[in-house]
mmCIF file of C-alpha atoms in Angstrom:
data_model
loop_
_atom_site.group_PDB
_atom_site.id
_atom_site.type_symbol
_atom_site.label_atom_id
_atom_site.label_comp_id
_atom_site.label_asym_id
_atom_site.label_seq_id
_atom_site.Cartn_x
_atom_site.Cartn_y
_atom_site.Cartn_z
ATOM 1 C CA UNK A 1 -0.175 -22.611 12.723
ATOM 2 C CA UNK A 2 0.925 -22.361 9.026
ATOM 3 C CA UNK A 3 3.076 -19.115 8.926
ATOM 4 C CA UNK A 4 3.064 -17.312 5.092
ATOM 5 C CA UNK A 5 5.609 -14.558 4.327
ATOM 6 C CA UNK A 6 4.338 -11.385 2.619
ATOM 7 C CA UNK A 7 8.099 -9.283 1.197
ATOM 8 C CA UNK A 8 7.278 -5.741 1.627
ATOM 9 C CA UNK A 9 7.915 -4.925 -2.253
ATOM 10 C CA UNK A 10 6.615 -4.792 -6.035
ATOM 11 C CA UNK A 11 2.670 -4.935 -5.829
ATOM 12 C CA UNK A 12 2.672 -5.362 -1.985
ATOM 13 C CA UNK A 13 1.560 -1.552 -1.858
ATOM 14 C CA UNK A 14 -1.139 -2.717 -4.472
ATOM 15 C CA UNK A 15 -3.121 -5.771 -2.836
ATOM 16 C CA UNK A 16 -1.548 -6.093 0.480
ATOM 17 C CA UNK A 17 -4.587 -5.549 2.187
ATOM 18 C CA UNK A 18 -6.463 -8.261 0.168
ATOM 19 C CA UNK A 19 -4.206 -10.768 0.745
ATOM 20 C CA UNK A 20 -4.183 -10.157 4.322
ATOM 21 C CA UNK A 21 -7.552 -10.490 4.633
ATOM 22 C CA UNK A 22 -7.548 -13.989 2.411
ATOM 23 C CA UNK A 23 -5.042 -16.003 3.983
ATOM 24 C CA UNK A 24 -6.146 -14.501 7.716
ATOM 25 C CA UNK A 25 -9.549 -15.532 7.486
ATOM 26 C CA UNK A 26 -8.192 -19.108 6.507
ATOM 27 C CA UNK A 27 -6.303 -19.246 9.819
ATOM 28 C CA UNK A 28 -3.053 -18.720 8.299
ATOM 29 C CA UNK A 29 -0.693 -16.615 10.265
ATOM 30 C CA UNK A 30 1.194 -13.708 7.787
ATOM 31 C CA UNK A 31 4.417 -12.539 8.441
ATOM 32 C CA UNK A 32 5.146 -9.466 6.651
ATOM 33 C CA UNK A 33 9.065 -8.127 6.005
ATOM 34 C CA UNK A 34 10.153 -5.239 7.775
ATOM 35 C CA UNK A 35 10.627 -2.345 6.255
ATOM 36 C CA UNK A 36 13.463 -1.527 3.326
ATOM 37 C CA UNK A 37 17.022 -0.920 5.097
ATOM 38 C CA UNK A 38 20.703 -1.396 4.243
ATOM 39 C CA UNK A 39 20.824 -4.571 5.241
ATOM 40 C CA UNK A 40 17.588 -5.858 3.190
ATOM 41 C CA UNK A 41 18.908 -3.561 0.016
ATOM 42 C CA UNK A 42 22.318 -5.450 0.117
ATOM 43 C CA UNK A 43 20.925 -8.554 0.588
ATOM 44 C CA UNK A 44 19.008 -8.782 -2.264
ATOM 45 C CA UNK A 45 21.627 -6.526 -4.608
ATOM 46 C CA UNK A 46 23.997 -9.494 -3.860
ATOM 47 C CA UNK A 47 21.478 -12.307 -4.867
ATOM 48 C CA UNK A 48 19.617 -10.874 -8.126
ATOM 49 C CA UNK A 49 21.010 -10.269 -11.132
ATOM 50 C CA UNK A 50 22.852 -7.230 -12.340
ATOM 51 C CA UNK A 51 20.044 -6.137 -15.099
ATOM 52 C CA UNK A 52 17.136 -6.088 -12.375
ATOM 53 C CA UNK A 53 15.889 -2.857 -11.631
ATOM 54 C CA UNK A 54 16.445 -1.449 -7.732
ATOM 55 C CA UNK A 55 12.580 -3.046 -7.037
ATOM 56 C CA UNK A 56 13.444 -6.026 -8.302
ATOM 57 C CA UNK A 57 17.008 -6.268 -6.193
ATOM 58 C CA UNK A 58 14.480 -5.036 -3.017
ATOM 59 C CA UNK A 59 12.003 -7.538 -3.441
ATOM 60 C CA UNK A 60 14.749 -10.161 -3.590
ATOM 61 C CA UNK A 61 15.892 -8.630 -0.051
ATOM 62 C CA UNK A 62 12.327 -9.085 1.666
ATOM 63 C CA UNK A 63 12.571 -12.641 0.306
ATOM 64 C CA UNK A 64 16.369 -12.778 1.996
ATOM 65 C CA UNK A 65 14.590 -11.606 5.004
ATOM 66 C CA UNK A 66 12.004 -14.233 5.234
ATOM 67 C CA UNK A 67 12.711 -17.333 4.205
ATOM 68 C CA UNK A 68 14.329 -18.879 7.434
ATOM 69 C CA UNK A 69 11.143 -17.484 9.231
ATOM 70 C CA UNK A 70 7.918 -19.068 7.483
ATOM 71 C CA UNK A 71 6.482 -22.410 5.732
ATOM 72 C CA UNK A 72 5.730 -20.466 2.574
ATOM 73 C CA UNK A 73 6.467 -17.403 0.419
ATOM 74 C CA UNK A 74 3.818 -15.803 -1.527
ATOM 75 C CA UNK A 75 4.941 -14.418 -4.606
ATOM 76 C CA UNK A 76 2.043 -14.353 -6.788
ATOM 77 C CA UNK A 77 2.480 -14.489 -10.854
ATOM 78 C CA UNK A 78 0.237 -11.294 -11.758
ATOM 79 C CA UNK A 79 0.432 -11.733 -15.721
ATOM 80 C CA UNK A 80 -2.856 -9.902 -16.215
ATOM 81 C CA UNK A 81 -5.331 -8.016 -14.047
ATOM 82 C CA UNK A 82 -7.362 -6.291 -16.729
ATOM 83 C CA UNK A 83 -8.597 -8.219 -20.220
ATOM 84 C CA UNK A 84 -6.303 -7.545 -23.057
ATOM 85 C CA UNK A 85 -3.563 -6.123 -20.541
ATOM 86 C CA UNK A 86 -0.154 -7.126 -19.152
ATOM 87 C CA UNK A 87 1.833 -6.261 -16.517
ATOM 88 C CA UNK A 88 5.681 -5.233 -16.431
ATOM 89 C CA UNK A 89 7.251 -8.819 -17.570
ATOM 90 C CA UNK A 90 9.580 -8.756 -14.482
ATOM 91 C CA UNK A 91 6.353 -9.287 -12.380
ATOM 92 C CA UNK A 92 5.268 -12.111 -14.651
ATOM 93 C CA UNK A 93 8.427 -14.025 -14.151
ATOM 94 C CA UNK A 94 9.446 -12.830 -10.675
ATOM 95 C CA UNK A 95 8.848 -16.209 -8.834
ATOM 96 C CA UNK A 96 10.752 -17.831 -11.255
ATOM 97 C CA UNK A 97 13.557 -15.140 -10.764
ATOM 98 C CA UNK A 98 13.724 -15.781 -7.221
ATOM 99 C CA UNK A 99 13.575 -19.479 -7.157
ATOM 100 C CA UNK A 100 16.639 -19.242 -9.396
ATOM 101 C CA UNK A 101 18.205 -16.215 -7.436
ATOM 102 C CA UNK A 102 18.418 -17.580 -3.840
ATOM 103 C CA UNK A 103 18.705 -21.102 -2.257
ATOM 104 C CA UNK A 104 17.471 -23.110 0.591
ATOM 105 C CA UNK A 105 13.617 -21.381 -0.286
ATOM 106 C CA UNK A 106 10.906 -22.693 1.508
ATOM 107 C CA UNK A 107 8.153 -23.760 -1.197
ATOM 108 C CA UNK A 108 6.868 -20.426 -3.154
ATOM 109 C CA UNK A 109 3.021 -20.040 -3.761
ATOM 110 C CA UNK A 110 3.087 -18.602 -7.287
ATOM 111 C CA UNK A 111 -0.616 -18.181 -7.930
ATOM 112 C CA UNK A 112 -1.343 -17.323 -11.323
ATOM 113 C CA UNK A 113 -3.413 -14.155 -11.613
ATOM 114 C CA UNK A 114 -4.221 -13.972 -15.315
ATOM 115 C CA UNK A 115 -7.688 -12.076 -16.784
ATOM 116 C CA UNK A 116 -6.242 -11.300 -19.794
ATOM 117 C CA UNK A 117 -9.446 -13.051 -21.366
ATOM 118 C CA UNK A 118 -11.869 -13.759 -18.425
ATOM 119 C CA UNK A 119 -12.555 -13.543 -14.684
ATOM 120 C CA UNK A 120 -13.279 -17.131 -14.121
ATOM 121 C CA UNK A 121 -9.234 -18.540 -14.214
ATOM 122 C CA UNK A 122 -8.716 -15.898 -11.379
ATOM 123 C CA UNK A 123 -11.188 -17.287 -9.270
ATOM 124 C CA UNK A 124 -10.142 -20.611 -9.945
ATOM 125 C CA UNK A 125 -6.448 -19.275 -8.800
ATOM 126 C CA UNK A 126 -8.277 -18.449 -5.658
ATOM 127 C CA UNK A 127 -9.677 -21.941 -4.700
ATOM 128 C CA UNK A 128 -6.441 -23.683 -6.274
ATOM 129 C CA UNK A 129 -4.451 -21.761 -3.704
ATOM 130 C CA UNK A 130 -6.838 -22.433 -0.517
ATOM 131 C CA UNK A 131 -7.061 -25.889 -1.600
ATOM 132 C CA UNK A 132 -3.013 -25.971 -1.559
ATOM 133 C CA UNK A 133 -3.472 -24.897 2.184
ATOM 134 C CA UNK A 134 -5.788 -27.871 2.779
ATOM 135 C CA UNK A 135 -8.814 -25.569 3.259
ATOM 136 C CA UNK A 136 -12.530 -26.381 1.518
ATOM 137 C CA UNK A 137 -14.191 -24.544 -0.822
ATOM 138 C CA UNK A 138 -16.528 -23.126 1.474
ATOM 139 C CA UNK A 139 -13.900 -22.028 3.747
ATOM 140 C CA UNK A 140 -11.918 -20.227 0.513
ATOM 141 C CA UNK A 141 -15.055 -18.755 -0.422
ATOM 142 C CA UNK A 142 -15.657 -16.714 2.872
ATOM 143 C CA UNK A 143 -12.082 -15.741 2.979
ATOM 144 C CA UNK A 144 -12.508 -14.316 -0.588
ATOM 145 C CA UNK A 145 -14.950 -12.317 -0.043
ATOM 146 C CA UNK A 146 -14.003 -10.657 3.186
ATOM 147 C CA UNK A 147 -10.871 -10.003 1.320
ATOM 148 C CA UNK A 148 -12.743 -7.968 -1.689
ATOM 149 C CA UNK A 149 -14.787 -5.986 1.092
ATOM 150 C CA UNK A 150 -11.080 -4.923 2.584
ATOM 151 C CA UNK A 151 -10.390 -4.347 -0.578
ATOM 152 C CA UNK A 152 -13.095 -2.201 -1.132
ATOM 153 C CA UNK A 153 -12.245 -0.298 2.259
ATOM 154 C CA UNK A 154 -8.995 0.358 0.904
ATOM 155 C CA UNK A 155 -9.519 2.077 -2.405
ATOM 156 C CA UNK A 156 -12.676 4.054 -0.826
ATOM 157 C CA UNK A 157 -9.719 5.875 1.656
ATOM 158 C CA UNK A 158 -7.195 5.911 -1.632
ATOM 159 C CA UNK A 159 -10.267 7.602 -3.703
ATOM 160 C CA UNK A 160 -10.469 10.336 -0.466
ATOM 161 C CA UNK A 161 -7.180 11.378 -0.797
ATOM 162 C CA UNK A 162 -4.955 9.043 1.466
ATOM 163 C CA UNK A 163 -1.218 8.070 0.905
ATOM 164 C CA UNK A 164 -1.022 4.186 0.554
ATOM 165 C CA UNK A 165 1.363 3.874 3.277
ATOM 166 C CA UNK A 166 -1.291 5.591 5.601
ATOM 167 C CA UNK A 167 -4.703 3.580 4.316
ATOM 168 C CA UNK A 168 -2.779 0.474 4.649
ATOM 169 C CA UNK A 169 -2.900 1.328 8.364
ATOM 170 C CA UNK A 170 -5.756 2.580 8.768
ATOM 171 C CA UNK A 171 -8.281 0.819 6.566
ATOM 172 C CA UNK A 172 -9.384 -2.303 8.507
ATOM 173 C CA UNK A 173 -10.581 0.214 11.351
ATOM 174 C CA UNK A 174 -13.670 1.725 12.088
ATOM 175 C CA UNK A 175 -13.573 5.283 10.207
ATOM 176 C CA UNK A 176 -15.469 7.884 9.979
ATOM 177 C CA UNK A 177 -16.414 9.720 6.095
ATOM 178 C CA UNK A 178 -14.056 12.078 6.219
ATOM 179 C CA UNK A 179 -12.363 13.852 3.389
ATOM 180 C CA UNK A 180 -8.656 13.550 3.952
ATOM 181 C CA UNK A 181 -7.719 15.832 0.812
ATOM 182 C CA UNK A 182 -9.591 19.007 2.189
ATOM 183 C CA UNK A 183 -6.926 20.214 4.588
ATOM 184 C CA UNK A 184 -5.472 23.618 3.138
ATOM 185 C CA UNK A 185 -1.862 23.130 1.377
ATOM 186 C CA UNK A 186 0.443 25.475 -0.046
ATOM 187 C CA UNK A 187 1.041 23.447 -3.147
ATOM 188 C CA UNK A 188 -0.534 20.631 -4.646
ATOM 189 C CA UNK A 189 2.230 17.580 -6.437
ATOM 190 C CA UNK A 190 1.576 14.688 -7.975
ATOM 191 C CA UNK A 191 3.952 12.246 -7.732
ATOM 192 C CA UNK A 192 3.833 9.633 -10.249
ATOM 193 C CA UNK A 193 5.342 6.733 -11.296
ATOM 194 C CA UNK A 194 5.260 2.522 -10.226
ATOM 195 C CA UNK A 195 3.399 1.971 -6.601
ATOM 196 C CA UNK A 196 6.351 0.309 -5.502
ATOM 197 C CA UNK A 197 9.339 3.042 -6.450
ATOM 198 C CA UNK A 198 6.831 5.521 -5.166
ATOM 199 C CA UNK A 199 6.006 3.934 -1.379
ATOM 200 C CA UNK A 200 8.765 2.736 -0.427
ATOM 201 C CA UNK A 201 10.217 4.754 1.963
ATOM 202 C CA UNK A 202 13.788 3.555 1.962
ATOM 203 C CA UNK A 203 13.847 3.388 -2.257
ATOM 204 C CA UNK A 204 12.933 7.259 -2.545
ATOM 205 C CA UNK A 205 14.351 8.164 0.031
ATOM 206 C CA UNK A 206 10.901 9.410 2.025
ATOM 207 C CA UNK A 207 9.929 11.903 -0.976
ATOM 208 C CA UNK A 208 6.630 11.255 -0.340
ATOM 209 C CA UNK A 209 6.816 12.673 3.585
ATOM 210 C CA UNK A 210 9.254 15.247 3.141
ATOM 211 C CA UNK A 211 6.615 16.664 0.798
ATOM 212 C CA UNK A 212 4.207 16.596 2.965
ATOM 213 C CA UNK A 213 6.134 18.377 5.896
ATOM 214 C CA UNK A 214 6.825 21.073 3.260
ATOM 215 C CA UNK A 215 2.593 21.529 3.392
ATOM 216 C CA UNK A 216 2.619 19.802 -0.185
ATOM 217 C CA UNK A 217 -0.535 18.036 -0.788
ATOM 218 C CA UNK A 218 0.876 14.580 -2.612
ATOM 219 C CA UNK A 219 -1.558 13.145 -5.376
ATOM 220 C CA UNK A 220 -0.454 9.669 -6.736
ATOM 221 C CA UNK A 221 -1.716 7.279 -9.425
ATOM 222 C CA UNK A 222 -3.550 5.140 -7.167
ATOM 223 C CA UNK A 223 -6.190 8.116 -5.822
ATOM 224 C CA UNK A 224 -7.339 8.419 -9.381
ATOM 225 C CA UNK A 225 -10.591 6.196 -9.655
ATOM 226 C CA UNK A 226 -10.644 3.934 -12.669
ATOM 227 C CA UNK A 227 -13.199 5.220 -14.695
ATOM 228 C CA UNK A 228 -11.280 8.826 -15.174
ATOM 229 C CA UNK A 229 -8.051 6.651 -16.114
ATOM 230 C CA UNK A 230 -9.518 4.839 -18.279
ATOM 231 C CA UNK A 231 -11.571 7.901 -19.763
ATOM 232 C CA UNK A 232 -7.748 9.918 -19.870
ATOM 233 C CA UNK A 233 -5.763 6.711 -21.344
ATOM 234 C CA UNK A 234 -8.207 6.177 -23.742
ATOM 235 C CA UNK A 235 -7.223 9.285 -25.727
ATOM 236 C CA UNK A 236 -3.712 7.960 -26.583
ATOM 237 C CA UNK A 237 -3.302 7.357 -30.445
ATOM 238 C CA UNK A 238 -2.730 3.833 -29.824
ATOM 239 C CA UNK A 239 -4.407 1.362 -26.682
ATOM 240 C CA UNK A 240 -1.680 1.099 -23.881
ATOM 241 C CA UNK A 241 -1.502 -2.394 -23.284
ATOM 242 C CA UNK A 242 0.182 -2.268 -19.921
ATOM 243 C CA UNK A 243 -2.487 -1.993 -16.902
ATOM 244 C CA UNK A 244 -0.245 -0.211 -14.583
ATOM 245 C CA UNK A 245 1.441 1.920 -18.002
ATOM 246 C CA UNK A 246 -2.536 3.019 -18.101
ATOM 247 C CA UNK A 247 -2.458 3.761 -14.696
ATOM 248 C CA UNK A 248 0.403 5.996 -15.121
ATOM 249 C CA UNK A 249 -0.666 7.867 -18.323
ATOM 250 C CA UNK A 250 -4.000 7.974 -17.408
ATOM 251 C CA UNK A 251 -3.893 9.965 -14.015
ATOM 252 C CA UNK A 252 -1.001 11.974 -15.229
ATOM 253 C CA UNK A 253 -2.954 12.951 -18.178
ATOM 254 C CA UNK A 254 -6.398 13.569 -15.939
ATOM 255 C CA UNK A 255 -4.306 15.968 -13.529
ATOM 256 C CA UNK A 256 -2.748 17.817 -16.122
ATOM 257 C CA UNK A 257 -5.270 18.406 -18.285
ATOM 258 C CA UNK A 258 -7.883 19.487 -15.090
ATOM 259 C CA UNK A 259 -5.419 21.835 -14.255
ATOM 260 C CA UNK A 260 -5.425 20.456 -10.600
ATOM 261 C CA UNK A 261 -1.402 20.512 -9.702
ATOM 262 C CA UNK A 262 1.093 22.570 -9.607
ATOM 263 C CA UNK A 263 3.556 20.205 -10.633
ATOM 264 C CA UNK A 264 4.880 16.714 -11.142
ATOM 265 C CA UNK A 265 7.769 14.673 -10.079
ATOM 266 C CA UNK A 266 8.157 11.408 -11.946
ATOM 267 C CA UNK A 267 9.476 8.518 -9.832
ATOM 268 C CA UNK A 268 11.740 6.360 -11.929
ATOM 269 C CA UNK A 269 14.049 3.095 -11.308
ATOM 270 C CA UNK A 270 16.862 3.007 -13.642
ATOM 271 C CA UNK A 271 16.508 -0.010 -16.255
ATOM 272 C CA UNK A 272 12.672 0.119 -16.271
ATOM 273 C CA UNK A 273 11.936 -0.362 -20.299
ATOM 274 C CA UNK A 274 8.132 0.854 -19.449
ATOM 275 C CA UNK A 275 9.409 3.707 -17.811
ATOM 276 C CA UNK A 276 11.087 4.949 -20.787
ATOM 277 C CA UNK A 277 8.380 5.290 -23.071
ATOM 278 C CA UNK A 278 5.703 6.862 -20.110
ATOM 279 C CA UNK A 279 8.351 9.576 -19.152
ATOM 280 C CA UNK A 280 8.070 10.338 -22.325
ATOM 281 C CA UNK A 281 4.686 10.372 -22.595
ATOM 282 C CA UNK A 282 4.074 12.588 -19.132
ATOM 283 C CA UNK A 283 6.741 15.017 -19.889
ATOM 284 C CA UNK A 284 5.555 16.115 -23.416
ATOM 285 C CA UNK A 285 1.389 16.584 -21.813
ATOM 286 C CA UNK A 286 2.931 18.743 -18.916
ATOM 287 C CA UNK A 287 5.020 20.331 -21.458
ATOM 288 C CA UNK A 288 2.045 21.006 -23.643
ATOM 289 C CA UNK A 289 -0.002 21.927 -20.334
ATOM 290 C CA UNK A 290 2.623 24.595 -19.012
ATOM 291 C CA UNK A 291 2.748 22.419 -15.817
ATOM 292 C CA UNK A 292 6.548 21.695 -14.214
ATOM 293 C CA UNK A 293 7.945 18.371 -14.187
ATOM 294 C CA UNK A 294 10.512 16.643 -12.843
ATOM 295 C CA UNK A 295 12.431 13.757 -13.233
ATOM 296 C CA UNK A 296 13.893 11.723 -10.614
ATOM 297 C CA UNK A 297 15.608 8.460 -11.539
ATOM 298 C CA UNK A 298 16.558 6.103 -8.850
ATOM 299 C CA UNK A 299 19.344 3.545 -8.559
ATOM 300 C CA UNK A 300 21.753 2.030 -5.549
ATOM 301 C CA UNK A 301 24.115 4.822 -6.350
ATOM 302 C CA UNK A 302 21.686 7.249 -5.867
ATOM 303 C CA UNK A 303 21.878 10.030 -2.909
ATOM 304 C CA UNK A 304 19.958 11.706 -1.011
ATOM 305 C CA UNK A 305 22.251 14.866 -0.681
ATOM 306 C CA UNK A 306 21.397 15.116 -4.417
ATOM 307 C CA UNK A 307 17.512 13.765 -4.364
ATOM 308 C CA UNK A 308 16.622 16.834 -1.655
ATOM 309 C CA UNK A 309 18.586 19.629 -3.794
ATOM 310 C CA UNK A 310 16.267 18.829 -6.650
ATOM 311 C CA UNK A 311 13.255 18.535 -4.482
ATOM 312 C CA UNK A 312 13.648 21.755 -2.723
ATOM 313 C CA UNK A 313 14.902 23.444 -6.259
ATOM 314 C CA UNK A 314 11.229 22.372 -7.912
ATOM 315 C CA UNK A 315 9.159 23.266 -4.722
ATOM 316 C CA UNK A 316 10.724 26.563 -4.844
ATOM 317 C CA UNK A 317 10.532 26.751 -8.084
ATOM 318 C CA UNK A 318 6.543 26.537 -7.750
ATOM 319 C CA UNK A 319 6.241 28.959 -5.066
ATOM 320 C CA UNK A 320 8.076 31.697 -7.439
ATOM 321 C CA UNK A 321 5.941 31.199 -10.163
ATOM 322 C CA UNK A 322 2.679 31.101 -8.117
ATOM 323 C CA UNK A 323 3.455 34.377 -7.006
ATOM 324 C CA UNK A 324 5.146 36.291 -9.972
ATOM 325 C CA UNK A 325 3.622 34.281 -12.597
ATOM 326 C CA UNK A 326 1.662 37.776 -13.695
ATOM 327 C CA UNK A 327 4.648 39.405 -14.319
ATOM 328 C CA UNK A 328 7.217 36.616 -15.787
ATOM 329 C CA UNK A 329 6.419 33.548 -16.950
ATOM 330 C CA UNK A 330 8.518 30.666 -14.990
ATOM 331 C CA UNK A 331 7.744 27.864 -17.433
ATOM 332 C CA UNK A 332 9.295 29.836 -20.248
#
C-alpha cells in the first residue's frame, strides 16, 4: 500500500481532517508525524534557513521526521483559499523551501490550491492529484466528497466551542449535539493568533491547556463562523487581503467589540511580517475596548520559566479587576 506523510505543522491544524479523509478513502495509507519535540525542533532548525520563522523551522522537522518512512510527502501549495485573497507567502513557497532545504526527499505532492479567481482550478487540483496516485475520476470524486462531509463535521464541533487539538480527535466519531462551551468558567480568553503557533503544543509551550486547568474558557480564531469574520473584517478602512490576516482581525474584532472576553493573549512567532501589522491592529481595538491584552512572541530562545510568569501575571491580573473593577479601574 502507497504510504503518504502528513508533517504535523503550518495548516495541518487547518485541513488535516480533510485530507485524511481524501487520500483514506483512495486506499492510501497516511502517516502522520509525531508530535513537536526537541529532537523534531532541532532537526528542522538545522536544515531551514536562518530567516524562517519557528513554524517554518518545525514544519521542516516533521518533514526530517518522515521522509525515510513514506513514498510521498504532501505539502500542498495553498496560494489562495478565498477569491481576491492570499495566504502568508512562506506557505505559497514552502514546498519549494523544503525541496531546497533537505536532501534525499521522497517525491513531494505540491498540489496547487489557488481560488484567488474561481473554484473550478481547485477542483481540478483535486482530480490532478488522485490521478497522480493512479486512481479514476470516479474514485477521486467519492473520496472528495467524503472528505468535505469530515470537513463539515469538523467546523460544526469548532463552531460549538471545541479546541482544534480536541475536534481533531473526536470528529470522525459518532457525537452527540452537545454544547461544549456551556460548562461554567472563571474567565473567558481568547487566544489569537496563526492556527499553527497557537496548537502546537510543543511551540507554545501548552498555553492553550494550562489555561484551561486554570478554569479559563479558551476562544480561538477558528470557533468564529465565517460570516461574523467577514461581517467584523469588513469594517477595516482598507480590504485585508490576507485570508488567515481576516481571520485574525475579524474574530478579534467580533470578541472585543461583543464584549464576550475578558482578555486576549496574542500568539506570535518572531519574524512573521503579517504578524506585525495585525498586533497592531488587535492591540489598538482592545485598547479602544478597555479589554487586556497580551503579547507573547515566540522564538527557539524562548522559555517557559518566562512564558508562565506572564501567563499567570495576566490571569491574575483579570481576576483583580473582575472583582474590584467598581472601585479602581485596572485598565487605567
Amino acid at each position: 500500500m502507497c504510504k503518504i506523510g502528513i508533517p504535523r505543522g503550518m495548516f495541518f491544524y487547518d485541513y488535516f481532517p480533510m485530507w485524511k479523509e481524501f487520500f483514506q478513502e483512495l486506499g492510501i495509507e497516511i502517516i502522520v508525524s509525531s508530535k513537536t519535540n526537541k529532537e523534531i525542533l532541532n532537526s528542522g532548525i538545522s536544515s531551514c534557513v536562518d530567516e524562517a520563522c519557528l513554524p517554518v523551522k518545525i514544519f521542516h522537522g516533521h518533514v526530517q521526521y518522515l521522509k525515510d518512512k513514506v513514498d510521498y510527502i504532501f505539502i500542498p501549495r495553498i496560494m489562495s483559499i478565498d477569491k481576491m485573497e492570499y495566504c502568508c507567502p512562506k506557505v505559497l513557497g514552502l514546498p519549494d523551501m523544503v525541496r531546497c532545504s533537505i536532501e534525499k526527499l521522497p517525491p513531494i505532492i505540491d498540489t496547487q490550491i489557488n481560488l484567488r479567481k474561481s473554484n473550478t482550478k481547485y477542483k481540478k487540483a483535486i482530480y490532478d492529484t488522485g490521478k497522480l496516485l493512479g486512481k479514476d475520476f470516479w474514485e477521486v470524486k467519492k473520496a472528495y466528497k467524503k472528505a468535505e462531509k469530515s470537513y463539515e463535521r469538523y467546523t460544526y464541533l469548532l463552531n460549538k466551542g471545541v479546541v482544534p487539538i480536541e475536534a481533531i480527535k473526536i470528529y470522525d466519531k459518532v457525537f452527540k449535539d452537545i454544547n461544549y462551551s456551556s460548562r461554567h468558567n472563571e474567565l473567558t480568553i481568547m487566544v489569537v493568533g496563526h492556527s499553527y503557533a497557537i496548537y502546537d503544543e510543543y511551540l507554545n509551550m501548552n498555553l492553550v491547556s494550562k489555561l484551561m486547568s486554570n478554569n479559563i474558557k479558551v476562544i480561538t480564531p477558528e470557533m468564529i463562523n465565517k460570516d461574523k469574520i467577514n461581517r467584523y473584517s469588513n469594517k477595516l478602512p482598507k480590504r485585508m487581503f490576507w485570508t488567515h490576516g481576516k481571520k485574525i482581525v475579524g474574530s478579534a474584532f467580533s470578541l472585543i467589540k461583543e464584549q464576550k472576553i475578558d482578555g486576549i493573549i496574542y500568539l506570535s512567532s518572531f519574524g512573521c511580517g503579517m504578524d506585525s501589522v495585525l498586533v497592531d491592529l488587535v492591540e489598538r481595538k482592545a485598547i479602544k475596548e478597555e479589554i487586556p491584552f497580551t503579547l507573547l512572541t515566540l522564538d527557539e530562545q524562548t522559555g517557559e520559566a518566562g512564558i508562565n510568569t506572564r501567563i499567570e501575571a495576566f490571569i491574575d491580573m483579570m481576576k483583580w479587576r473582575n472583582r474590584d473593577e467598581n472601585n479602581i479601574s485596572a485598565f487605567r
